[in-house]
PDB file of C-alpha atoms in Angstrom:
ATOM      1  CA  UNK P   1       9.454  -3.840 -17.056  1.00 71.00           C
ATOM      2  CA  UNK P   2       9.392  -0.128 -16.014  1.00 74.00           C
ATOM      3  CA  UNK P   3       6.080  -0.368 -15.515  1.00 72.00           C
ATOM      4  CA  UNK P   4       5.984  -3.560 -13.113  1.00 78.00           C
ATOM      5  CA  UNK P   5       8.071  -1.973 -11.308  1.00 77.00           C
ATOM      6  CA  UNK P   6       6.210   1.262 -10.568  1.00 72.00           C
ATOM      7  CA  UNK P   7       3.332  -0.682 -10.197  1.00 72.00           C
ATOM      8  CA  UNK P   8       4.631  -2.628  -7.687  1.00 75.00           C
ATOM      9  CA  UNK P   9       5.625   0.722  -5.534  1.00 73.00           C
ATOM     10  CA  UNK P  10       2.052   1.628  -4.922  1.00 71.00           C
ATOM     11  CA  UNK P  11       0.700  -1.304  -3.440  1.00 75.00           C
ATOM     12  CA  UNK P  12      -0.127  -1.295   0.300  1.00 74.00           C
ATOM     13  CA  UNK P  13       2.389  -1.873   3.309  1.00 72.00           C
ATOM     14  CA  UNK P  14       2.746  -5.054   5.145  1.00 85.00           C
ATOM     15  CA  UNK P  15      -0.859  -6.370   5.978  1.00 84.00           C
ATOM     16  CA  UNK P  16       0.890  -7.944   8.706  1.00 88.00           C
ATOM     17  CA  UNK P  17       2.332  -5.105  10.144  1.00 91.00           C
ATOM     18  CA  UNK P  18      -0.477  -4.930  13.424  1.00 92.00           C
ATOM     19  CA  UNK P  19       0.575  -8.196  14.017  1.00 91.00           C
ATOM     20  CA  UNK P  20       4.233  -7.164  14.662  1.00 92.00           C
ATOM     21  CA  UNK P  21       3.082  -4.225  16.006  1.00 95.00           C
ATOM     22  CA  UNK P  22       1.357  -6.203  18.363  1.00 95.00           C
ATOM     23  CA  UNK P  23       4.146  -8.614  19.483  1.00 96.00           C
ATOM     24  CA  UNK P  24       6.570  -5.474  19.765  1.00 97.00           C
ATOM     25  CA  UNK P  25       4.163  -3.934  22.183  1.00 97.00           C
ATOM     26  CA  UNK P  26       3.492  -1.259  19.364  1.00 97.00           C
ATOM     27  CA  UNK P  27       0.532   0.925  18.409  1.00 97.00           C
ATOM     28  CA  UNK P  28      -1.178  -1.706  16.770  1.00 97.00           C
ATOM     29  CA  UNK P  29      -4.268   1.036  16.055  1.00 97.00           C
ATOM     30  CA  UNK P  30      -1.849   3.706  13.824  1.00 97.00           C
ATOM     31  CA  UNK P  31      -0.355   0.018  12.348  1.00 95.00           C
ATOM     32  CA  UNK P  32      -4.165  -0.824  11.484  1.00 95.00           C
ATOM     33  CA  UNK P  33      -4.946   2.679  10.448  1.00 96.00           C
ATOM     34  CA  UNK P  34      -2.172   2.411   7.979  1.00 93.00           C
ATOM     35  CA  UNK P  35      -2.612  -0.734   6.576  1.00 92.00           C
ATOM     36  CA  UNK P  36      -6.425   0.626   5.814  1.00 93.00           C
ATOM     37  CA  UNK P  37      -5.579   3.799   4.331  1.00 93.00           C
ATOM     38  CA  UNK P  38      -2.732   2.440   1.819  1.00 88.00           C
ATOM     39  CA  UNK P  39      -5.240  -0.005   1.185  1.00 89.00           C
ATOM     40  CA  UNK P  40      -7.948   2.058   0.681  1.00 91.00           C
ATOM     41  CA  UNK P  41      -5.249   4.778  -1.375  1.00 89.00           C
ATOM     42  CA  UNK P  42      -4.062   1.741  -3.852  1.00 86.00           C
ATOM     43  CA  UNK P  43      -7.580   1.149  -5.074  1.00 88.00           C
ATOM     44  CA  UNK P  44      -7.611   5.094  -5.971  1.00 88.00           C
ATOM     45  CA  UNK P  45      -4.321   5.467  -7.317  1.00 87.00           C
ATOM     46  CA  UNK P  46      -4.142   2.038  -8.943  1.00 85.00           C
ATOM     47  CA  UNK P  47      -6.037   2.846 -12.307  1.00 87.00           C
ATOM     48  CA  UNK P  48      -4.454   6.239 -12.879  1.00 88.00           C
ATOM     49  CA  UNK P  49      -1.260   4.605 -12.585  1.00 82.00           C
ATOM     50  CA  UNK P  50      -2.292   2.247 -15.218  1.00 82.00           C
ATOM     51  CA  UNK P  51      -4.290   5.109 -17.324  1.00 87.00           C
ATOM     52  CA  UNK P  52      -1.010   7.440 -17.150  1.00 84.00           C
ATOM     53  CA  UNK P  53       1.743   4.342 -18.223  1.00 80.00           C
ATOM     54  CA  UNK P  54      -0.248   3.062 -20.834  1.00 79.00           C
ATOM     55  CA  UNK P  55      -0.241   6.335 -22.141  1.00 80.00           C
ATOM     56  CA  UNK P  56       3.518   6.657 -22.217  1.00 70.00           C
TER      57      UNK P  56
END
């Protein structure tokens, strides 16, 4: 269960986050620029996560 959990705290922010960004008259372009880079950080961090709790 631990491990769900931590799991769960690395995926990416709200992929709809430009979108209320948007209708808040936001920065939608640091609201995209987040969304990609958590995106793009998940897919790195992701299988060390999984190497280092399997581990345990």
């Amino acid at each position: 269960l631990k491990e769900t959990f931590i799991i769960q705290s690395t995926i990416p922010t709200l992929v709809i986050m430009p979108i209320l960004a948007s209708e808040a008259k936001g920065d939608v372009d640091f609201a995209t620029n987040v969304v990609t880079m958590t995106t793009i950080a998940y897919l790195a961090v992701l299988p060390l996560w999984s190497l280092f709790l399997f581990l345990i």
